[in-house]
Amino acid sequence: MASRDEDVSVTMETRVLPVDSQHPAPEAIAQAAQLIRAGEVVAFPTETVYGLGADAWRAEAVQRIFEAKERPAHDPLIVHLADVTWLPQVAAHVPPVAHELAARFWPGPLTLVLPRGERIPDVVTAGGETVAMRVPAHPVALALLGAAEAPIAAPSANRFGHVSPTRAEHVLADLDGRIPLILDGGPTPVGVESTVLSLVTPTPTILRPGGVSREALLAVLGEVAVRERPISPDETIPSPGTLDQHYAPRANVRFYTGPRAVVLPALRAAAFELEEQGEHVGLLIAEEDRAALAGAPGVVQTLGAQGDVTTIARQLFAALRALDAAGVSVILARDFGSAGLGLAVRDRLTRAAGGDVIRVA
Ligand code: AMP
Ligand code: MG
């Protein structure tokens, strides 16, 4: 679509090309790979979220990702590899533990941070001395990597600060007119971004919880640290994906943590109070919570059964976008614990809330 807003970068026609998620047609992949080889950007599905990719060897191609997303230059990108044999081309040094983790979790939602190889341009690492990389577990992403014959630098395919896209229509809503092509492989199976694990710290450290759980990493590593998120925006932030106010819908998010027996009545009371004040409330809850909130005002969006954090993670971003589409002004969300993917869900909701976390006891 031509200029939908004033922005000069909204100038091109964005094509959406449907592909089978398991057996993508070679012609569709060839078209996407051709664009990557020509130094263009392409949105494609991974198992986590949709990515916006460019040839990682070419600074001017990667620069287009930043322009399309309006992403600040200090936020580094993840480099996607077709397989583990590409690792030594991207990282300067590959410790044995990286090979162990790759053997166990690749292809999969684990990103490793290693010393940067000299061929990687500055724009990919935001000038830093480390580079983040992974092999994605999605047939479309793997086919594209194979056909492009280059590593693909790709952050999530959303406008900077927005909720990450788990469907092609989310990408289109954010980037229509800014990118030439979206490969539509349907909804992404994991639904939250990869776990970012630094291997340059003395103890392997989770910089961002994601699709591979802390428990799964512990089983391989024996010891894993979890980096605390910065509490104030003016702290020095080595990995800007960890900024507060990220993954944010339009509505204000209030995130309630604590025992369910106390959280649900607190949500209920807040829903009544806010609607009284003229707000339009959205409730982000588990299936089992419906009964406790029956009769409360607002739009209810359930994520899954409360113990099923895998499903909850898969539904999370689409649910936030759906509540925005429903026109709510405030989203009241509950916590789902820290086990498994619960930690990633908690991280994203904390950031969607921009620090507006209410602990009830
Ligand atoms: P996105 O795919 O949009 O979540 O963006 C990629 C994210 O990967 C960044 O925001 C960081 O959180 C992380 N990342 C990329 N490169 C590095 C790196 N060299 N060190 C630490 N984190 C990184
Ligand atoms: Mg992102």
CSV table of C-alpha atoms and ligand atoms in Angstrom, one decimal:
chain,number,residue,atom,x,y,z
A,1,MET,CA,0.0,0.0,0.0
A,2,ALA,CA,1.3,3.5,-0.8
A,3,SER,CA,1.8,6.1,1.9
A,4,ARG,CA,-0.7,5.3,4.6
A,5,ASP,CA,0.9,7.8,6.8
A,6,GLU,CA,3.3,10.8,6.5
A,7,ASP,CA,6.4,8.6,6.8
A,8,VAL,CA,8.5,8.7,3.6
A,9,SER,CA,9.6,5.1,4.2
A,10,VAL,CA,6.0,3.8,3.6
A,11,THR,CA,6.4,3.6,-0.2
A,12,MET,CA,6.4,0.1,-1.5
A,13,GLU,CA,3.8,-2.6,-2.1
A,14,THR,CA,4.0,-5.4,0.5
A,15,ARG,CA,3.3,-8.8,-0.9
A,16,VAL,CA,2.0,-11.6,1.4
A,17,LEU,CA,2.9,-15.0,0.0
A,18,PRO,CA,1.2,-18.0,1.6
A,19,VAL,CA,3.5,-21.0,2.1
A,20,ASP,CA,2.9,-24.4,3.6
A,21,SER,CA,4.6,-24.3,7.1
A,22,GLN,CA,5.9,-27.9,6.8
A,23,HIS,CA,6.7,-28.2,3.1
A,24,PRO,CA,7.1,-24.7,1.6
A,25,ALA,CA,7.0,-24.5,-2.2
A,26,PRO,CA,10.5,-24.1,-3.6
A,27,GLU,CA,9.3,-21.3,-5.9
A,28,ALA,CA,8.1,-19.2,-2.9
A,29,ILE,CA,11.3,-19.8,-1.1
A,30,ALA,CA,13.3,-18.9,-4.2
A,31,GLN,CA,11.5,-15.5,-4.5
A,32,ALA,CA,12.3,-14.7,-0.9
A,33,ALA,CA,15.9,-15.8,-1.2
A,34,GLN,CA,16.3,-13.7,-4.3
A,35,LEU,CA,15.3,-10.6,-2.3
A,36,ILE,CA,17.7,-11.5,0.5
A,37,ARG,CA,20.5,-11.9,-2.0
A,38,ALA,CA,19.6,-8.6,-3.6
A,39,GLY,CA,20.2,-6.9,-0.2
A,40,GLU,CA,16.4,-6.5,0.6
A,41,VAL,CA,14.5,-7.5,3.7
A,42,VAL,CA,11.9,-10.3,4.0
A,43,ALA,CA,9.6,-11.3,6.8
A,44,PHE,CA,9.4,-15.0,7.5
A,45,PRO,CA,8.0,-17.3,10.2
A,46,THR,CA,10.3,-19.0,12.7
A,47,GLU,CA,9.1,-21.3,15.5
A,48,THR,CA,9.2,-18.4,18.0
A,49,VAL,CA,7.8,-15.3,16.2
A,50,TYR,CA,8.0,-13.8,12.7
A,51,GLY,CA,11.4,-12.4,11.9
A,52,LEU,CA,12.4,-9.6,9.6
A,53,GLY,CA,15.6,-10.8,7.9
A,54,ALA,CA,18.4,-9.5,5.8
A,55,ASP,CA,21.8,-10.9,4.6
A,56,ALA,CA,23.9,-10.8,7.8
A,57,TRP,CA,27.2,-10.2,5.9
A,58,ARG,CA,25.9,-7.0,4.3
A,59,ALA,CA,25.7,-3.9,6.5
A,60,GLU,CA,23.5,-1.9,4.0
A,61,ALA,CA,21.0,-4.8,3.8
A,62,VAL,CA,20.8,-5.1,7.6
A,63,GLN,CA,20.4,-1.3,7.9
A,64,ARG,CA,17.1,-1.7,6.1
A,65,ILE,CA,15.8,-3.8,9.0
A,66,PHE,CA,16.4,-0.9,11.3
A,67,GLU,CA,14.7,1.6,9.0
A,68,ALA,CA,11.6,-0.6,8.4
A,69,LYS,CA,11.2,-1.2,12.2
A,70,GLU,CA,12.3,2.2,13.3
A,71,ARG,CA,14.6,0.3,15.6
A,72,PRO,CA,17.3,2.2,17.5
A,73,ALA,CA,20.8,1.3,16.3
A,74,HIS,CA,21.9,0.3,19.8
A,75,ASP,CA,19.7,-2.8,19.7
A,76,PRO,CA,21.6,-5.8,18.3
A,77,LEU,CA,20.1,-8.5,16.1
A,78,ILE,CA,20.1,-12.3,16.2
A,79,VAL,CA,21.9,-14.0,13.3
A,80,HIS,CA,20.0,-17.1,12.0
A,81,LEU,CA,22.0,-20.0,10.7
A,82,ALA,CA,21.0,-22.9,8.5
A,83,ASP,CA,22.9,-25.4,10.7
A,84,VAL,CA,25.6,-25.6,13.3
A,85,THR,CA,28.4,-25.8,10.8
A,86,TRP,CA,27.9,-22.1,10.1
A,87,LEU,CA,28.7,-21.3,13.7
A,88,PRO,CA,32.5,-20.8,13.3
A,89,GLN,CA,31.9,-18.3,10.5
A,90,VAL,CA,29.9,-16.0,12.7
A,91,ALA,CA,31.6,-16.5,16.1
A,92,ALA,CA,35.3,-15.8,16.6
A,93,HIS,CA,35.6,-18.5,19.3
A,94,VAL,CA,33.3,-21.4,19.9
A,95,PRO,CA,33.7,-23.0,23.4
A,96,PRO,CA,32.9,-26.7,23.9
A,97,VAL,CA,29.8,-25.8,25.9
A,98,ALA,CA,28.4,-24.0,22.8
A,99,HIS,CA,28.7,-27.2,20.8
A,100,GLU,CA,27.0,-29.1,23.6
A,101,LEU,CA,24.1,-26.7,23.7
A,102,ALA,CA,23.8,-26.6,19.9
A,103,ALA,CA,23.7,-30.4,19.8
A,104,ARG,CA,20.9,-30.5,22.4
A,105,PHE,CA,18.8,-27.4,21.4
A,106,TRP,CA,19.4,-26.6,17.7
A,107,PRO,CA,17.3,-26.3,15.6
A,108,GLY,CA,15.4,-24.5,18.4
A,109,PRO,CA,14.6,-21.4,20.3
A,110,LEU,CA,17.9,-20.9,22.0
A,111,THR,CA,20.1,-18.0,21.0
A,112,LEU,CA,23.8,-18.1,22.0
A,113,VAL,CA,25.9,-15.0,22.6
A,114,LEU,CA,29.5,-15.5,21.7
A,115,PRO,CA,32.6,-13.4,20.7
A,116,ARG,CA,31.9,-11.8,17.4
A,117,GLY,CA,33.6,-13.1,14.2
A,118,GLU,CA,35.4,-10.5,12.1
A,119,ARG,CA,33.1,-10.8,9.1
A,120,ILE,CA,30.0,-9.7,11.0
A,121,PRO,CA,29.3,-6.0,10.4
A,122,ASP,CA,28.9,-3.5,13.3
A,123,VAL,CA,25.3,-2.8,12.5
A,124,VAL,CA,24.4,-6.5,13.5
A,125,THR,CA,26.0,-6.3,16.9
A,126,ALA,CA,25.3,-2.6,17.6
A,127,GLY,CA,29.0,-2.1,17.6
A,128,GLY,CA,29.5,-4.7,20.4
A,129,GLU,CA,32.1,-7.4,20.7
A,130,THR,CA,29.6,-10.2,20.9
A,131,VAL,CA,27.2,-11.7,18.4
A,132,ALA,CA,23.9,-13.6,19.1
A,133,MET,CA,23.0,-16.6,16.9
A,134,ARG,CA,20.7,-19.6,16.6
A,135,VAL,CA,19.4,-22.2,14.2
A,136,PRO,CA,15.6,-21.8,14.0
A,137,ALA,CA,13.3,-24.9,14.1
A,138,HIS,CA,10.9,-23.9,11.3
A,139,PRO,CA,10.9,-25.5,7.8
A,140,VAL,CA,10.2,-22.1,6.2
A,141,ALA,CA,13.1,-20.4,8.0
A,142,LEU,CA,15.5,-23.3,7.3
A,143,ALA,CA,14.5,-23.4,3.6
A,144,LEU,CA,15.1,-19.7,3.3
A,145,LEU,CA,18.5,-19.9,5.0
A,146,GLY,CA,19.5,-22.7,2.7
A,147,ALA,CA,18.4,-21.0,-0.5
A,148,ALA,CA,19.9,-17.6,0.5
A,149,GLU,CA,23.2,-19.3,1.2
A,150,ALA,CA,24.0,-16.7,3.9
A,151,PRO,CA,23.3,-16.2,7.6
A,152,ILE,CA,20.2,-14.0,8.0
A,153,ALA,CA,20.2,-11.3,10.7
A,154,ALA,CA,16.6,-11.0,11.9
A,155,PRO,CA,14.8,-9.3,14.9
A,156,SER,CA,11.1,-9.7,15.3
A,157,ALA,CA,9.1,-8.3,12.4
A,158,ASN,CA,7.2,-5.6,14.3
A,159,ARG,CA,7.6,-1.9,14.7
A,160,PHE,CA,10.1,-1.2,17.5
A,161,GLY,CA,8.5,-1.4,20.9
A,162,HIS,CA,5.3,-3.2,19.7
A,163,VAL,CA,4.1,-6.7,20.5
A,164,SER,CA,6.1,-9.3,18.5
A,165,PRO,CA,4.1,-10.8,15.5
A,166,THR,CA,3.0,-14.5,15.7
A,167,ARG,CA,0.9,-14.3,12.5
A,168,ALA,CA,1.5,-12.8,9.1
A,169,GLU,CA,-1.3,-10.3,9.6
A,170,HIS,CA,0.5,-8.9,12.7
A,171,VAL,CA,3.5,-8.3,10.5
A,172,LEU,CA,1.3,-6.6,7.8
A,173,ALA,CA,-0.4,-4.4,10.5
A,174,ASP,CA,3.1,-3.1,11.6
A,175,LEU,CA,5.1,-3.1,8.4
A,176,ASP,CA,2.7,-2.7,5.4
A,177,GLY,CA,4.3,-0.5,2.8
A,178,ARG,CA,7.8,-0.8,4.4
A,179,ILE,CA,8.9,-4.2,3.3
A,180,PRO,CA,8.5,-6.0,-0.1
A,181,LEU,CA,7.5,-9.5,1.1
A,182,ILE,CA,6.0,-11.5,3.9
A,183,LEU,CA,6.1,-15.3,3.8
A,184,ASP,CA,2.9,-16.4,5.5
A,185,GLY,CA,3.4,-19.8,7.1
A,186,GLY,CA,0.5,-19.5,9.6
A,187,PRO,CA,0.7,-19.0,13.3
A,188,THR,CA,4.1,-19.6,14.9
A,189,PRO,CA,4.2,-22.6,17.2
A,190,VAL,CA,6.2,-21.3,20.2
A,191,GLY,CA,4.8,-17.8,20.3
A,192,VAL,CA,7.5,-16.1,22.5
A,193,GLU,CA,11.0,-15.2,21.4
A,194,SER,CA,14.1,-17.3,21.9
A,195,THR,CA,16.0,-17.6,25.1
A,196,VAL,CA,19.1,-15.5,24.9
A,197,LEU,CA,22.0,-17.1,26.7
A,198,SER,CA,25.3,-15.4,27.1
A,199,LEU,CA,28.4,-17.7,27.0
A,200,VAL,CA,30.8,-14.8,27.5
A,201,THR,CA,30.0,-14.4,31.2
A,202,PRO,CA,31.8,-16.7,33.8
A,203,THR,CA,28.6,-18.5,34.4
A,204,PRO,CA,26.2,-19.0,31.4
A,205,THR,CA,23.6,-16.2,31.9
A,206,ILE,CA,20.0,-16.0,30.6
A,207,LEU,CA,19.8,-12.4,29.2
A,208,ARG,CA,16.2,-12.9,28.1
A,209,PRO,CA,14.0,-15.9,29.1
A,210,GLY,CA,12.2,-17.5,26.1
A,211,GLY,CA,11.3,-20.6,24.2
A,212,VAL,CA,13.9,-22.9,25.9
A,213,SER,CA,13.2,-23.1,29.7
A,214,ARG,CA,15.8,-22.4,32.4
A,215,GLU,CA,15.1,-25.9,33.7
A,216,ALA,CA,16.1,-27.4,30.3
A,217,LEU,CA,19.3,-25.4,30.3
A,218,LEU,CA,20.1,-26.4,33.8
A,219,ALA,CA,19.9,-30.1,32.8
A,220,VAL,CA,22.7,-29.5,30.4
A,221,LEU,CA,24.8,-26.9,32.1
A,222,GLY,CA,24.5,-27.6,35.8
A,223,GLU,CA,24.6,-23.8,36.5
A,224,VAL,CA,22.7,-21.0,34.9
A,225,ALA,CA,22.4,-17.4,36.0
A,226,VAL,CA,19.4,-15.2,35.2
A,227,ARG,CA,20.2,-11.6,34.6
A,228,GLU,CA,17.9,-9.3,36.5
A,229,ARG,CA,16.1,-6.8,34.3
A,230,PRO,CA,17.1,-3.2,34.7
A,231,ILE,CA,14.6,-1.4,36.9
A,232,SER,CA,15.1,2.1,35.7
A,233,PRO,CA,15.5,3.2,32.0
A,234,ASP,CA,18.6,5.2,32.7
A,235,GLU,CA,20.7,2.2,33.8
A,236,THR,CA,23.2,1.0,31.4
A,237,ILE,CA,21.6,-1.7,29.3
A,238,PRO,CA,23.9,-4.2,27.6
A,239,SER,CA,21.0,-5.9,25.7
A,240,PRO,CA,18.3,-3.5,24.8
A,241,GLY,CA,15.7,-6.3,24.2
A,242,THR,CA,15.7,-6.2,28.0
A,243,LEU,CA,14.4,-2.6,28.2
A,244,ASP,CA,11.3,-1.8,30.2
A,245,GLN,CA,8.4,-0.7,28.0
A,246,HIS,CA,8.9,-3.2,25.2
A,247,TYR,CA,6.4,-5.7,23.7
A,248,ALA,CA,3.8,-3.1,24.6
A,249,PRO,CA,0.2,-3.0,23.2
A,250,ARG,CA,-1.5,0.4,22.8
A,251,ALA,CA,-3.5,-0.2,26.0
A,252,ASN,CA,-1.9,0.3,29.4
A,253,VAL,CA,-1.1,-3.0,31.0
A,254,ARG,CA,-1.3,-3.7,34.7
A,255,PHE,CA,0.4,-7.0,35.7
A,256,TYR,CA,-0.8,-8.7,38.9
A,257,THR,CA,1.4,-11.2,40.6
A,258,GLY,CA,0.7,-13.3,43.8
A,259,PRO,CA,-1.4,-16.2,44.9
A,260,ARG,CA,-4.3,-16.8,42.5
A,261,ALA,CA,-6.8,-16.7,45.4
A,262,VAL,CA,-5.9,-13.1,46.0
A,263,VAL,CA,-5.0,-12.0,42.4
A,264,LEU,CA,-8.5,-12.9,41.0
A,265,PRO,CA,-10.5,-10.8,43.5
A,266,ALA,CA,-8.0,-8.0,43.0
A,267,LEU,CA,-8.5,-8.1,39.2
A,268,ARG,CA,-12.3,-8.2,39.7
A,269,ALA,CA,-12.2,-5.1,42.0
A,270,ALA,CA,-9.9,-3.2,39.7
A,271,ALA,CA,-12.1,-4.0,36.7
A,272,PHE,CA,-15.2,-2.5,38.4
A,273,GLU,CA,-13.2,0.5,39.6
A,274,LEU,CA,-11.6,1.3,36.3
A,275,GLU,CA,-14.9,0.9,34.3
A,276,GLU,CA,-16.4,3.3,36.9
A,277,GLN,CA,-13.7,5.8,36.0
A,278,GLY,CA,-14.6,5.5,32.3
A,279,GLU,CA,-11.8,3.1,31.3
A,280,HIS,CA,-12.5,0.1,29.0
A,281,VAL,CA,-11.0,-3.0,30.6
A,282,GLY,CA,-9.5,-6.1,29.1
A,283,LEU,CA,-8.8,-9.2,31.2
A,284,LEU,CA,-6.0,-11.5,30.3
A,285,ILE,CA,-6.6,-14.7,32.2
A,286,ALA,CA,-6.6,-18.5,32.2
A,287,GLU,CA,-9.7,-20.6,31.2
A,288,GLU,CA,-10.2,-21.6,34.9
A,289,ASP,CA,-10.4,-17.9,35.9
A,290,ARG,CA,-13.6,-17.2,33.9
A,291,ALA,CA,-15.9,-18.3,36.8
A,292,ALA,CA,-14.1,-16.2,39.4
A,293,LEU,CA,-14.5,-13.2,37.1
A,294,ALA,CA,-18.1,-13.8,36.0
A,295,GLY,CA,-20.1,-10.6,36.0
A,296,ALA,CA,-17.0,-8.4,36.1
A,297,PRO,CA,-17.0,-5.7,33.4
A,298,GLY,CA,-14.6,-5.8,30.5
A,299,VAL,CA,-13.4,-7.9,27.6
A,300,VAL,CA,-12.2,-11.4,28.6
A,301,GLN,CA,-9.3,-12.9,26.7
A,302,THR,CA,-8.2,-16.4,27.9
A,303,LEU,CA,-4.8,-17.8,27.1
A,304,GLY,CA,-5.3,-21.5,28.0
A,305,ALA,CA,-5.5,-23.7,31.0
A,306,GLN,CA,-3.5,-22.2,33.8
A,307,GLY,CA,-1.0,-25.0,34.1
A,308,ASP,CA,-0.4,-25.2,30.4
A,309,VAL,CA,2.2,-22.5,30.1
A,310,THR,CA,3.2,-23.7,26.6
A,311,THR,CA,-0.2,-22.9,25.3
A,312,ILE,CA,-0.3,-19.6,27.3
A,313,ALA,CA,3.0,-18.5,25.7
A,314,ARG,CA,1.7,-19.5,22.2
A,315,GLN,CA,-1.4,-17.3,22.6
A,316,LEU,CA,0.1,-14.4,24.5
A,317,PHE,CA,1.0,-11.9,21.8
A,318,ALA,CA,-2.1,-12.5,19.6
A,319,ALA,CA,-4.2,-12.0,22.8
A,320,LEU,CA,-2.6,-8.7,23.5
A,321,ARG,CA,-3.1,-7.6,19.9
A,322,ALA,CA,-6.8,-8.8,20.1
A,323,LEU,CA,-7.4,-6.7,23.2
A,324,ASP,CA,-6.0,-3.7,21.4
A,325,ALA,CA,-8.3,-4.4,18.4
A,326,ALA,CA,-11.2,-4.7,20.8
A,327,GLY,CA,-10.5,-1.1,21.8
A,328,VAL,CA,-9.7,-1.6,25.5
A,329,SER,CA,-7.8,1.2,27.3
A,330,VAL,CA,-6.4,-0.9,30.2
A,331,ILE,CA,-5.4,-4.6,30.2
A,332,LEU,CA,-5.4,-6.4,33.6
A,333,ALA,CA,-3.2,-9.5,33.3
A,334,ARG,CA,-2.3,-12.2,35.8
A,335,ASP,CA,0.9,-14.1,36.3
A,336,PHE,CA,1.3,-17.8,35.4
A,337,GLY,CA,4.3,-18.7,37.5
A,338,SER,CA,7.9,-19.1,36.6
A,339,ALA,CA,8.1,-22.8,35.7
A,340,GLY,CA,8.9,-23.7,32.1
A,341,LEU,CA,7.8,-21.0,29.6
A,342,GLY,CA,6.0,-19.2,32.5
A,343,LEU,CA,9.2,-17.3,33.1
A,344,ALA,CA,9.2,-15.9,29.5
A,345,VAL,CA,5.5,-15.1,29.8
A,346,ARG,CA,6.2,-13.2,33.1
A,347,ASP,CA,9.1,-11.3,31.5
A,348,ARG,CA,7.0,-10.2,28.5
A,349,LEU,CA,4.0,-9.1,30.6
A,350,THR,CA,6.3,-7.3,33.0
A,351,ARG,CA,7.7,-5.4,30.1
A,352,ALA,CA,4.3,-4.8,28.4
A,353,ALA,CA,3.3,-3.3,31.8
A,354,GLY,CA,6.4,-1.0,31.6
A,355,GLY,CA,7.0,-1.7,35.3
A,356,ASP,CA,3.4,-1.4,36.4
A,357,VAL,CA,3.5,-4.6,38.4
A,358,ILE,CA,1.1,-5.1,41.3
A,359,ARG,CA,2.2,-7.6,43.9
A,360,VAL,CA,-0.8,-8.8,46.0
A,361,ALA,CA,-0.2,-11.1,49.0
B,1,AMP,P1,14.4,-9.4,18.8
B,1,AMP,O1,14.6,-10.6,17.9
B,1,AMP,O2,13.5,-8.3,18.2
B,1,AMP,O3,13.9,-9.8,20.1
B,1,AMP,O4,15.8,-8.7,19.0
B,1,AMP,C1,16.9,-9.4,19.2
B,1,AMP,C2,17.3,-9.4,20.6
B,1,AMP,O5,18.4,-10.3,20.8
B,1,AMP,C3,17.9,-8.1,21.1
B,1,AMP,O6,17.0,-7.1,21.5
B,1,AMP,C4,18.7,-8.6,22.3
B,1,AMP,O7,17.9,-8.8,23.4
B,1,AMP,C5,19.3,-9.9,21.9
B,1,AMP,N1,20.6,-9.8,21.4
B,1,AMP,C6,21.1,-9.7,20.1
B,1,AMP,N2,22.4,-9.6,20.0
B,1,AMP,C7,22.8,-9.7,21.3
B,1,AMP,C8,24.2,-9.6,21.8
B,1,AMP,N3,25.3,-9.5,21.1
B,1,AMP,N4,24.2,-9.7,23.2
B,1,AMP,C9,23.1,-9.8,23.9
B,1,AMP,N5,21.9,-9.8,23.5
B,1,AMP,C10,21.7,-9.8,22.1
B,2,MG,MG,11.8,-7.7,19.0
